[in-house]
Amino acid sequence: MSGWSHRHILDLASFSLEDYSSVLELAHRFRSMPVTGARKLPALQGRLVATLFFEPSTRTRSSFELAARRLSADVQSFTPASSSLSKGETLLDTARTYVAMGADVLVVRHSSTSVPEQLACALDRSGERTAVLNGGDGLHSHPSQGLLDLYTLAHHFDPDHPLPEALQDKRIVIVGDVLHSRVARSNLWALTACGADVVLCGPPSLVPQDFVAFVEAPPPGQAHDPVQHRGCVEVVRTLEEALPGADAVMTLRLQKERMHQHLLTDLNRFHRDYGLTHERLKLCGKPVPLLHPGPVNRGVELGGSLLDDHSISLVEEQVRNGIPIRMALLYLMAAVDSSPDPSLAAIG
Ligand code: CP
């Protein structure tokens, strides 16, 4: 934890293996702690976390707010529809308004790529200490989702030591709409950093071949990759190629709202070719867990009975793990500016 240096959390391309370890280790401790009701941790007492979601959310927003409250922070929730955005106030002025009210952390979601980064840069330029945490931006990044997926998989493979090492040499298959998925992009950085090989499966319109090189170079503006050895990325077109030997399967929501071009003509056909069912998963050759970041289009990405089969589906587990992961992120960000909460030492 002592090496944590991210003031803002904008993507996972800049995360080192130590960063992943810090988040997973801390989240595992939070997950094991009874921190509801009166037994909240005082770590963020006197701090203000504002959730600025300019795009709809159920899971991310609620779990960030719950995470902040469990660490004793004050929480302010911004709702675009009833805000002064409708009177012409800019997004930056909206953010500055929350900073003026004392926000220590802004959790920002926006449908346009790089809005959280632009806000972070603007606040840095004006000397504000407020940190920005990306709650999902356009097609770019959804770091807290990537981390909760990583933790969920690590915990599945090694419940006693759910750390990055648990992913080493695993074959993780991601199926579906990779092109429009910030979750897939964050998972690619996180999983390959931990030594997993990732197989992307879908039609060329949703899984372009050039995703094989996605993690080969850091994104523009980042000088180097902090991870020395990453797992591989492969692109295949059929589940028959993808699933044999898989250790886990993740399917992604078909993002109809982002499909400005006609990339898919027929949802029934997508389900026939790429929809996951109990029968299809037998291709893996062994029982494997199924993940989905949600929200799910039942009957499209997967059969409804598979989603409800808790011996296979980790979807609710992913939601549950979102809270300790987000507690860990808020805790670590607060610790950049101050001493860590001594009450954590007691939990070992
Ligand atoms: N996975 C995810 O980001 O869900 P929400 O859109 O409900 O936050």
mmCIF file of C-alpha atoms and ligand atoms in Angstrom:
data_model
loop_
_atom_site.group_PDB
_atom_site.id
_atom_site.type_symbol
_atom_site.label_atom_id
_atom_site.label_comp_id
_atom_site.label_asym_id
_atom_site.label_seq_id
_atom_site.Cartn_x
_atom_site.Cartn_y
_atom_site.Cartn_z
ATOM 1 C CA MET A 1 0.000 0.000 0.000
ATOM 2 C CA SER A 2 2.896 2.343 0.777
ATOM 3 C CA GLY A 3 3.825 2.605 -2.918
ATOM 4 C CA TRP A 4 0.435 3.942 -4.026
ATOM 5 C CA SER A 5 0.947 7.070 -6.153
ATOM 6 C CA HIS A 6 -2.229 7.575 -8.232
ATOM 7 C CA ARG A 7 -3.878 10.846 -7.276
ATOM 8 C CA HIS A 8 -6.534 10.391 -9.941
ATOM 9 C CA ILE A 9 -7.709 6.987 -11.193
ATOM 10 C CA LEU A 10 -8.495 7.390 -14.871
ATOM 11 C CA ASP A 11 -7.604 4.035 -16.442
ATOM 12 C CA LEU A 12 -5.724 0.789 -15.745
ATOM 13 C CA ALA A 13 -3.033 1.134 -18.416
ATOM 14 C CA SER A 14 -0.935 2.997 -15.847
ATOM 15 C CA PHE A 15 -1.347 0.366 -13.101
ATOM 16 C CA SER A 16 1.654 -1.696 -12.026
ATOM 17 C CA LEU A 17 1.407 -5.207 -10.609
ATOM 18 C CA GLU A 18 1.975 -3.656 -7.160
ATOM 19 C CA ASP A 19 -1.015 -1.363 -7.731
ATOM 20 C CA TYR A 20 -3.251 -4.347 -8.533
ATOM 21 C CA SER A 21 -1.948 -6.140 -5.446
ATOM 22 C CA SER A 22 -2.632 -3.108 -3.243
ATOM 23 C CA VAL A 23 -6.236 -2.794 -4.442
ATOM 24 C CA LEU A 24 -7.019 -6.511 -4.245
ATOM 25 C CA GLU A 25 -5.381 -6.992 -0.878
ATOM 26 C CA LEU A 26 -7.193 -4.029 0.650
ATOM 27 C CA ALA A 27 -10.521 -4.965 -0.960
ATOM 28 C CA HIS A 28 -10.183 -8.468 0.466
ATOM 29 C CA ARG A 29 -9.732 -7.012 3.936
ATOM 30 C CA PHE A 30 -12.733 -4.733 3.508
ATOM 31 C CA ARG A 31 -14.807 -7.642 2.175
ATOM 32 C CA SER A 32 -14.112 -9.607 5.329
ATOM 33 C CA MET A 33 -15.092 -6.761 7.663
ATOM 34 C CA PRO A 34 -18.509 -6.055 9.123
ATOM 35 C CA VAL A 35 -18.748 -2.367 8.174
ATOM 36 C CA THR A 36 -22.488 -1.798 7.959
ATOM 37 C CA GLY A 37 -24.727 0.138 10.350
ATOM 38 C CA ALA A 38 -22.875 1.768 13.216
ATOM 39 C CA ARG A 39 -19.696 -0.179 12.468
ATOM 40 C CA LYS A 40 -18.407 2.029 9.681
ATOM 41 C CA LEU A 41 -14.716 2.659 9.302
ATOM 42 C CA PRO A 42 -13.673 6.227 10.144
ATOM 43 C CA ALA A 43 -11.106 6.352 7.307
ATOM 44 C CA LEU A 44 -12.836 9.096 5.278
ATOM 45 C CA GLN A 45 -14.508 10.984 8.102
ATOM 46 C CA GLY A 46 -14.800 14.648 7.140
ATOM 47 C CA ARG A 47 -14.224 13.882 3.451
ATOM 48 C CA LEU A 48 -16.750 14.533 0.710
ATOM 49 C CA VAL A 49 -17.237 12.193 -2.252
ATOM 50 C CA ALA A 50 -19.419 13.530 -5.080
ATOM 51 C CA THR A 51 -20.785 11.209 -7.758
ATOM 52 C CA LEU A 52 -21.162 13.087 -11.045
ATOM 53 C CA PHE A 53 -22.849 10.653 -13.399
ATOM 54 C CA PHE A 54 -23.742 12.255 -16.723
ATOM 55 C CA GLU A 55 -24.793 8.823 -18.037
ATOM 56 C CA PRO A 56 -27.151 6.295 -16.386
ATOM 57 C CA SER A 57 -25.859 3.765 -13.887
ATOM 58 C CA THR A 58 -27.249 1.389 -11.305
ATOM 59 C CA ARG A 59 -24.280 -0.623 -10.034
ATOM 60 C CA THR A 60 -21.322 1.759 -10.249
ATOM 61 C CA ARG A 61 -22.966 4.806 -8.767
ATOM 62 C CA SER A 62 -24.761 2.961 -5.939
ATOM 63 C CA SER A 63 -21.713 0.981 -4.935
ATOM 64 C CA PHE A 64 -19.409 4.024 -4.951
ATOM 65 C CA GLU A 65 -21.889 5.828 -2.704
ATOM 66 C CA LEU A 66 -22.208 2.828 -0.403
ATOM 67 C CA ALA A 67 -18.428 2.396 -0.346
ATOM 68 C CA ALA A 68 -17.909 6.052 0.558
ATOM 69 C CA ARG A 69 -20.511 5.868 3.363
ATOM 70 C CA ARG A 70 -18.931 2.705 4.782
ATOM 71 C CA LEU A 71 -15.717 4.690 5.101
ATOM 72 C CA SER A 72 -17.659 7.490 6.870
ATOM 73 C CA ALA A 73 -17.398 9.996 4.006
ATOM 74 C CA ASP A 74 -20.156 12.473 3.212
ATOM 75 C CA VAL A 75 -21.706 11.765 -0.180
ATOM 76 C CA GLN A 76 -23.260 14.116 -2.688
ATOM 77 C CA SER A 77 -25.124 12.754 -5.641
ATOM 78 C CA PHE A 78 -25.548 14.781 -8.827
ATOM 79 C CA THR A 79 -28.512 14.148 -11.119
ATOM 80 C CA PRO A 80 -28.106 15.736 -14.574
ATOM 81 C CA ALA A 81 -31.815 15.898 -15.407
ATOM 82 C CA SER A 82 -32.622 18.140 -12.447
ATOM 83 C CA SER A 83 -29.366 20.101 -12.483
ATOM 84 C CA SER A 84 -28.364 23.503 -13.835
ATOM 85 C CA LEU A 85 -26.865 21.818 -16.892
ATOM 86 C CA SER A 86 -30.307 22.407 -18.406
ATOM 87 C CA LYS A 87 -29.750 26.164 -17.865
ATOM 88 C CA GLY A 88 -26.514 26.055 -19.845
ATOM 89 C CA GLU A 89 -23.958 25.521 -17.087
ATOM 90 C CA THR A 90 -20.905 23.733 -18.467
ATOM 91 C CA LEU A 91 -19.674 20.386 -17.284
ATOM 92 C CA LEU A 92 -16.467 21.936 -15.932
ATOM 93 C CA ASP A 93 -18.374 24.621 -14.038
ATOM 94 C CA THR A 94 -20.635 21.890 -12.652
ATOM 95 C CA ALA A 95 -17.578 20.004 -11.418
ATOM 96 C CA ARG A 96 -16.068 23.193 -9.982
ATOM 97 C CA THR A 97 -19.295 23.804 -8.088
ATOM 98 C CA TYR A 98 -18.840 20.500 -6.252
ATOM 99 C CA VAL A 99 -15.170 21.303 -5.666
ATOM 100 C CA ALA A 100 -16.217 24.659 -4.170
ATOM 101 C CA MET A 101 -18.527 22.732 -1.828
ATOM 102 C CA GLY A 102 -15.484 20.830 -0.625
ATOM 103 C CA ALA A 103 -15.493 17.619 -2.676
ATOM 104 C CA ASP A 104 -12.324 15.617 -2.065
ATOM 105 C CA VAL A 105 -13.154 13.035 -4.737
ATOM 106 C CA LEU A 106 -15.302 13.375 -7.859
ATOM 107 C CA VAL A 107 -16.468 10.058 -9.301
ATOM 108 C CA VAL A 108 -17.284 10.924 -12.902
ATOM 109 C CA ARG A 109 -19.126 8.983 -15.583
ATOM 110 C CA HIS A 110 -19.693 10.375 -19.054
ATOM 111 C CA SER A 111 -20.634 8.981 -22.454
ATOM 112 C CA SER A 112 -17.657 10.791 -24.043
ATOM 113 C CA THR A 113 -14.155 9.406 -23.824
ATOM 114 C CA SER A 114 -11.673 11.347 -21.685
ATOM 115 C CA VAL A 115 -14.124 13.641 -19.859
ATOM 116 C CA PRO A 116 -12.814 12.463 -16.427
ATOM 117 C CA GLU A 117 -9.232 13.059 -17.631
ATOM 118 C CA GLN A 118 -10.067 16.533 -18.911
ATOM 119 C CA LEU A 119 -11.686 17.412 -15.582
ATOM 120 C CA ALA A 120 -8.668 16.069 -13.689
ATOM 121 C CA CYS A 121 -6.297 18.157 -15.842
ATOM 122 C CA ALA A 122 -8.418 21.290 -15.417
ATOM 123 C CA LEU A 123 -8.523 20.856 -11.635
ATOM 124 C CA ASP A 124 -4.773 20.196 -11.488
ATOM 125 C CA ARG A 125 -4.074 23.307 -13.547
ATOM 126 C CA SER A 126 -6.037 25.448 -11.132
ATOM 127 C CA GLY A 127 -4.221 23.940 -8.151
ATOM 128 C CA GLU A 128 -7.201 22.051 -6.687
ATOM 129 C CA ARG A 129 -6.474 18.976 -4.568
ATOM 130 C CA THR A 130 -9.700 17.245 -5.579
ATOM 131 C CA ALA A 131 -9.101 13.793 -7.070
ATOM 132 C CA VAL A 132 -11.042 12.392 -10.032
ATOM 133 C CA LEU A 133 -12.071 8.756 -10.276
ATOM 134 C CA ASN A 134 -13.316 7.541 -13.633
ATOM 135 C CA GLY A 135 -16.711 5.831 -13.245
ATOM 136 C CA GLY A 136 -16.744 4.920 -16.945
ATOM 137 C CA ASP A 137 -16.012 7.170 -19.948
ATOM 138 C CA GLY A 138 -17.250 6.463 -23.458
ATOM 139 C CA LEU A 139 -15.532 3.456 -24.982
ATOM 140 C CA HIS A 140 -12.302 4.167 -23.114
ATOM 141 C CA SER A 141 -12.136 2.875 -19.578
ATOM 142 C CA HIS A 142 -14.053 1.626 -16.542
ATOM 143 C CA PRO A 143 -11.266 1.010 -14.035
ATOM 144 C CA SER A 144 -13.345 0.088 -10.987
ATOM 145 C CA GLN A 145 -15.251 -2.503 -13.045
ATOM 146 C CA GLY A 146 -11.987 -3.976 -14.364
ATOM 147 C CA LEU A 147 -10.707 -4.230 -10.790
ATOM 148 C CA LEU A 148 -13.846 -5.812 -9.385
ATOM 149 C CA ASP A 149 -13.813 -8.338 -12.228
ATOM 150 C CA LEU A 150 -10.170 -9.069 -11.470
ATOM 151 C CA TYR A 151 -10.917 -9.535 -7.777
ATOM 152 C CA THR A 152 -13.934 -11.757 -8.530
ATOM 153 C CA LEU A 153 -11.807 -14.014 -10.727
ATOM 154 C CA ALA A 154 -8.869 -14.058 -8.306
ATOM 155 C CA HIS A 155 -11.245 -14.962 -5.470
ATOM 156 C CA HIS A 156 -12.790 -17.725 -7.564
ATOM 157 C CA PHE A 157 -9.396 -19.242 -8.370
ATOM 158 C CA ASP A 158 -7.842 -18.767 -4.921
ATOM 159 C CA PRO A 159 -10.377 -17.779 -2.231
ATOM 160 C CA ASP A 160 -7.724 -17.508 0.508
ATOM 161 C CA HIS A 161 -5.259 -15.426 -1.531
ATOM 162 C CA PRO A 162 -7.259 -13.472 -4.137
ATOM 163 C CA LEU A 163 -4.248 -11.623 -5.526
ATOM 164 C CA PRO A 164 -2.931 -11.050 -9.068
ATOM 165 C CA GLU A 165 -0.903 -14.311 -8.965
ATOM 166 C CA ALA A 166 -4.180 -16.263 -9.003
ATOM 167 C CA LEU A 167 -4.648 -15.187 -12.638
ATOM 168 C CA GLN A 168 -1.230 -16.363 -13.883
ATOM 169 C CA ASP A 169 -1.559 -18.510 -17.047
ATOM 170 C CA LYS A 170 -5.360 -18.594 -16.904
ATOM 171 C CA ARG A 171 -7.279 -18.529 -20.179
ATOM 172 C CA ILE A 172 -10.061 -15.944 -19.897
ATOM 173 C CA VAL A 173 -12.552 -15.731 -22.764
ATOM 174 C CA ILE A 174 -14.399 -12.442 -23.375
ATOM 175 C CA VAL A 175 -17.351 -12.785 -25.741
ATOM 176 C CA GLY A 176 -19.421 -10.196 -27.603
ATOM 177 C CA ASP A 177 -19.379 -6.451 -28.090
ATOM 178 C CA VAL A 178 -15.725 -5.682 -27.343
ATOM 179 C CA LEU A 179 -15.659 -2.708 -29.736
ATOM 180 C CA HIS A 180 -18.091 -0.652 -27.652
ATOM 181 C CA SER A 181 -16.944 -1.934 -24.278
ATOM 182 C CA ARG A 182 -14.878 0.155 -21.868
ATOM 183 C CA VAL A 183 -15.199 -2.820 -19.505
ATOM 184 C CA ALA A 184 -13.418 -5.089 -22.007
ATOM 185 C CA ARG A 185 -10.640 -2.537 -22.449
ATOM 186 C CA SER A 186 -10.085 -2.226 -18.688
ATOM 187 C CA ASN A 187 -10.178 -6.000 -18.335
ATOM 188 C CA LEU A 188 -7.574 -6.382 -21.074
ATOM 189 C CA TRP A 189 -5.135 -4.180 -19.153
ATOM 190 C CA ALA A 190 -5.881 -5.819 -15.799
ATOM 191 C CA LEU A 191 -5.972 -9.481 -16.840
ATOM 192 C CA THR A 192 -2.866 -9.407 -19.041
ATOM 193 C CA ALA A 193 -0.957 -7.518 -16.320
ATOM 194 C CA CYS A 194 -1.648 -10.439 -13.990
ATOM 195 C CA GLY A 195 -0.374 -12.979 -16.516
ATOM 196 C CA ALA A 196 -3.698 -14.214 -17.898
ATOM 197 C CA ASP A 197 -4.143 -14.871 -21.613
ATOM 198 C CA VAL A 198 -7.289 -13.247 -22.975
ATOM 199 C CA VAL A 199 -9.288 -14.662 -25.888
ATOM 200 C CA LEU A 200 -11.700 -12.197 -27.505
ATOM 201 C CA CYS A 201 -14.556 -13.817 -29.406
ATOM 202 C CA GLY A 202 -17.107 -12.192 -31.700
ATOM 203 C CA PRO A 203 -17.832 -11.131 -35.263
ATOM 204 C CA PRO A 204 -15.359 -8.745 -36.992
ATOM 205 C CA SER A 205 -17.850 -5.875 -36.649
ATOM 206 C CA LEU A 206 -17.762 -6.154 -32.832
ATOM 207 C CA VAL A 207 -14.271 -7.609 -32.275
ATOM 208 C CA PRO A 208 -11.853 -5.994 -34.757
ATOM 209 C CA GLN A 209 -8.718 -8.026 -35.398
ATOM 210 C CA ASP A 210 -6.464 -5.168 -34.253
ATOM 211 C CA PHE A 211 -7.484 -5.817 -30.630
ATOM 212 C CA VAL A 212 -4.698 -8.458 -30.615
ATOM 213 C CA ALA A 213 -2.254 -5.560 -30.235
ATOM 214 C CA PHE A 214 -4.326 -3.615 -27.681
ATOM 215 C CA VAL A 215 -1.927 -3.996 -24.740
ATOM 216 C CA GLU A 216 1.291 -4.052 -26.768
ATOM 217 C CA ALA A 217 1.943 -0.331 -26.267
ATOM 218 C CA PRO A 218 0.792 2.100 -23.597
ATOM 219 C CA PRO A 219 -1.844 4.615 -24.668
ATOM 220 C CA PRO A 220 -0.777 7.973 -26.171
ATOM 221 C CA GLY A 221 0.523 10.278 -23.466
ATOM 222 C CA GLN A 222 1.876 7.459 -21.296
ATOM 223 C CA ALA A 223 5.638 7.031 -21.614
ATOM 224 C CA HIS A 224 5.948 3.358 -20.685
ATOM 225 C CA ASP A 225 4.060 0.263 -19.639
ATOM 226 C CA PRO A 226 4.600 -0.290 -15.878
ATOM 227 C CA VAL A 227 4.028 -4.037 -16.378
ATOM 228 C CA GLN A 228 7.051 -5.964 -17.685
ATOM 229 C CA HIS A 229 5.434 -9.197 -18.860
ATOM 230 C CA ARG A 230 1.821 -9.354 -19.946
ATOM 231 C CA GLY A 231 -0.329 -12.267 -20.993
ATOM 232 C CA CYS A 232 -1.330 -12.581 -24.655
ATOM 233 C CA VAL A 233 -4.451 -11.425 -26.478
ATOM 234 C CA GLU A 234 -6.030 -13.563 -29.188
ATOM 235 C CA VAL A 235 -9.032 -12.849 -31.416
ATOM 236 C CA VAL A 236 -11.246 -15.699 -32.615
ATOM 237 C CA ARG A 237 -14.553 -15.755 -34.441
ATOM 238 C CA THR A 238 -16.409 -18.740 -32.994
ATOM 239 C CA LEU A 239 -17.221 -20.072 -29.552
ATOM 240 C CA GLU A 240 -16.025 -23.471 -30.773
ATOM 241 C CA GLU A 241 -12.523 -21.962 -31.097
ATOM 242 C CA ALA A 242 -12.710 -19.826 -27.981
ATOM 243 C CA LEU A 243 -14.122 -22.040 -25.257
ATOM 244 C CA PRO A 244 -12.037 -25.246 -25.181
ATOM 245 C CA GLY A 245 -9.565 -24.935 -22.301
ATOM 246 C CA ALA A 246 -11.153 -21.749 -20.920
ATOM 247 C CA ASP A 247 -10.791 -21.138 -17.179
ATOM 248 C CA ALA A 248 -13.492 -18.451 -17.089
ATOM 249 C CA VAL A 249 -15.866 -16.792 -19.540
ATOM 250 C CA MET A 250 -17.035 -13.195 -19.514
ATOM 251 C CA THR A 251 -19.766 -11.992 -21.820
ATOM 252 C CA LEU A 252 -20.519 -8.331 -22.498
ATOM 253 C CA ARG A 253 -23.681 -6.370 -22.950
ATOM 254 C CA LEU A 254 -24.559 -5.586 -26.560
ATOM 255 C CA GLN A 255 -24.436 -1.793 -26.363
ATOM 256 C CA LYS A 256 -27.288 -0.921 -28.657
ATOM 257 C CA GLU A 257 -27.149 2.761 -27.622
ATOM 258 C CA ARG A 258 -23.586 3.043 -28.934
ATOM 259 C CA MET A 259 -24.217 1.279 -32.246
ATOM 260 C CA HIS A 260 -24.487 4.251 -34.569
ATOM 261 C CA GLN A 261 -23.630 2.084 -37.553
ATOM 262 C CA HIS A 262 -25.557 -1.044 -38.416
ATOM 263 C CA LEU A 263 -23.032 -3.441 -36.967
ATOM 264 C CA LEU A 264 -25.552 -6.140 -36.204
ATOM 265 C CA THR A 265 -28.650 -6.913 -38.151
ATOM 266 C CA ASP A 266 -30.282 -9.552 -36.025
ATOM 267 C CA LEU A 267 -30.153 -10.082 -32.238
ATOM 268 C CA ASN A 268 -31.525 -13.638 -32.631
ATOM 269 C CA ARG A 269 -28.617 -14.422 -34.902
ATOM 270 C CA PHE A 270 -26.158 -12.943 -32.392
ATOM 271 C CA HIS A 271 -27.659 -15.159 -29.690
ATOM 272 C CA ARG A 272 -27.465 -18.186 -31.986
ATOM 273 C CA ASP A 273 -23.760 -17.573 -32.776
ATOM 274 C CA TYR A 274 -22.455 -16.014 -29.543
ATOM 275 C CA GLY A 275 -25.119 -16.378 -26.871
ATOM 276 C CA LEU A 276 -23.955 -18.442 -23.900
ATOM 277 C CA THR A 277 -26.033 -21.318 -22.603
ATOM 278 C CA HIS A 278 -25.428 -24.307 -20.332
ATOM 279 C CA GLU A 279 -24.946 -26.432 -23.450
ATOM 280 C CA ARG A 280 -22.438 -24.039 -25.015
ATOM 281 C CA LEU A 281 -20.333 -23.849 -21.846
ATOM 282 C CA LYS A 282 -19.748 -27.610 -22.058
ATOM 283 C CA LEU A 283 -17.271 -26.718 -24.825
ATOM 284 C CA CYS A 284 -14.924 -25.499 -22.069
ATOM 285 C CA GLY A 285 -14.364 -29.142 -21.071
ATOM 286 C CA LYS A 286 -14.752 -28.435 -17.338
ATOM 287 C CA PRO A 287 -17.006 -26.332 -15.100
ATOM 288 C CA VAL A 288 -16.085 -22.658 -15.488
ATOM 289 C CA PRO A 289 -17.497 -19.477 -13.965
ATOM 290 C CA LEU A 290 -19.416 -16.975 -16.054
ATOM 291 C CA LEU A 291 -19.096 -13.221 -15.582
ATOM 292 C CA HIS A 292 -21.049 -10.289 -17.015
ATOM 293 C CA PRO A 293 -20.543 -6.644 -15.942
ATOM 294 C CA GLY A 294 -24.264 -5.901 -16.270
ATOM 295 C CA PRO A 295 -26.765 -4.720 -17.140
ATOM 296 C CA VAL A 296 -27.680 -7.941 -18.967
ATOM 297 C CA ASN A 297 -29.835 -8.277 -22.076
ATOM 298 C CA ARG A 298 -31.458 -11.577 -21.081
ATOM 299 C CA GLY A 299 -31.757 -13.952 -24.010
ATOM 300 C CA VAL A 300 -29.173 -12.045 -26.080
ATOM 301 C CA GLU A 301 -25.689 -12.370 -24.512
ATOM 302 C CA LEU A 302 -26.769 -15.328 -22.435
ATOM 303 C CA GLY A 303 -29.736 -17.496 -21.647
ATOM 304 C CA GLY A 304 -31.709 -16.291 -18.634
ATOM 305 C CA SER A 305 -31.426 -19.662 -16.889
ATOM 306 C CA LEU A 306 -27.619 -19.409 -17.024
ATOM 307 C CA LEU A 307 -27.686 -15.963 -15.409
ATOM 308 C CA ASP A 308 -29.783 -17.348 -12.557
ATOM 309 C CA ASP A 309 -27.649 -20.466 -12.053
ATOM 310 C CA HIS A 310 -25.452 -19.424 -9.138
ATOM 311 C CA SER A 311 -23.279 -22.509 -9.467
ATOM 312 C CA ILE A 312 -21.951 -20.931 -12.689
ATOM 313 C CA SER A 313 -22.905 -17.251 -12.770
ATOM 314 C CA LEU A 314 -20.714 -14.841 -10.763
ATOM 315 C CA VAL A 315 -22.773 -11.834 -11.829
ATOM 316 C CA GLU A 316 -24.182 -11.120 -8.359
ATOM 317 C CA GLU A 317 -20.773 -11.834 -6.842
ATOM 318 C CA GLN A 318 -19.328 -9.160 -9.146
ATOM 319 C CA VAL A 319 -21.902 -6.672 -7.834
ATOM 320 C CA ARG A 320 -21.107 -7.592 -4.209
ATOM 321 C CA ASN A 321 -17.368 -7.254 -4.816
ATOM 322 C CA GLY A 322 -17.890 -3.814 -6.329
ATOM 323 C CA ILE A 323 -18.344 -2.362 -2.845
ATOM 324 C CA PRO A 324 -15.025 -3.454 -1.234
ATOM 325 C CA ILE A 325 -13.149 -2.688 -4.456
ATOM 326 C CA ARG A 326 -14.537 0.850 -4.485
ATOM 327 C CA MET A 327 -13.837 1.215 -0.771
ATOM 328 C CA ALA A 328 -10.242 0.245 -1.502
ATOM 329 C CA LEU A 329 -9.938 2.806 -4.307
ATOM 330 C CA LEU A 330 -11.407 5.633 -2.231
ATOM 331 C CA TYR A 331 -9.222 4.673 0.717
ATOM 332 C CA LEU A 332 -6.043 4.572 -1.363
ATOM 333 C CA MET A 333 -6.813 7.890 -3.042
ATOM 334 C CA ALA A 334 -7.402 9.556 0.324
ATOM 335 C CA ALA A 335 -4.159 8.050 1.630
ATOM 336 C CA VAL A 336 -2.149 9.847 -1.101
ATOM 337 C CA ASP A 337 -2.815 13.082 0.765
ATOM 338 C CA SER A 338 -2.773 11.875 4.358
ATOM 339 C CA SER A 339 -1.747 9.091 6.715
ATOM 340 C CA PRO A 340 -3.674 5.835 6.369
ATOM 341 C CA ASP A 341 -6.388 5.120 8.932
ATOM 342 C CA PRO A 342 -4.764 3.309 11.902
ATOM 343 C CA SER A 343 -8.028 1.409 12.486
ATOM 344 C CA LEU A 344 -7.107 -0.705 9.449
ATOM 345 C CA ALA A 345 -4.030 -2.072 11.174
ATOM 346 C CA ALA A 346 -6.237 -3.743 13.746
ATOM 347 C CA ILE A 347 -7.982 -5.884 11.157
ATOM 348 C CA GLY A 348 -4.765 -7.419 9.949
HETATM 349 N N1 CP B 1 -21.321 -2.418 -14.922
HETATM 350 C C1 CP B 1 -21.796 -1.153 -14.873
HETATM 351 O O1 CP B 1 -21.083 -0.189 -15.130
HETATM 352 O O2 CP B 1 -23.104 -1.063 -14.521
HETATM 353 P P1 CP B 1 -23.897 0.297 -14.326
HETATM 354 O O3 CP B 1 -24.026 0.942 -15.697
HETATM 355 O O4 CP B 1 -25.247 -0.127 -13.775
HETATM 356 O O5 CP B 1 -23.139 1.178 -13.391
#
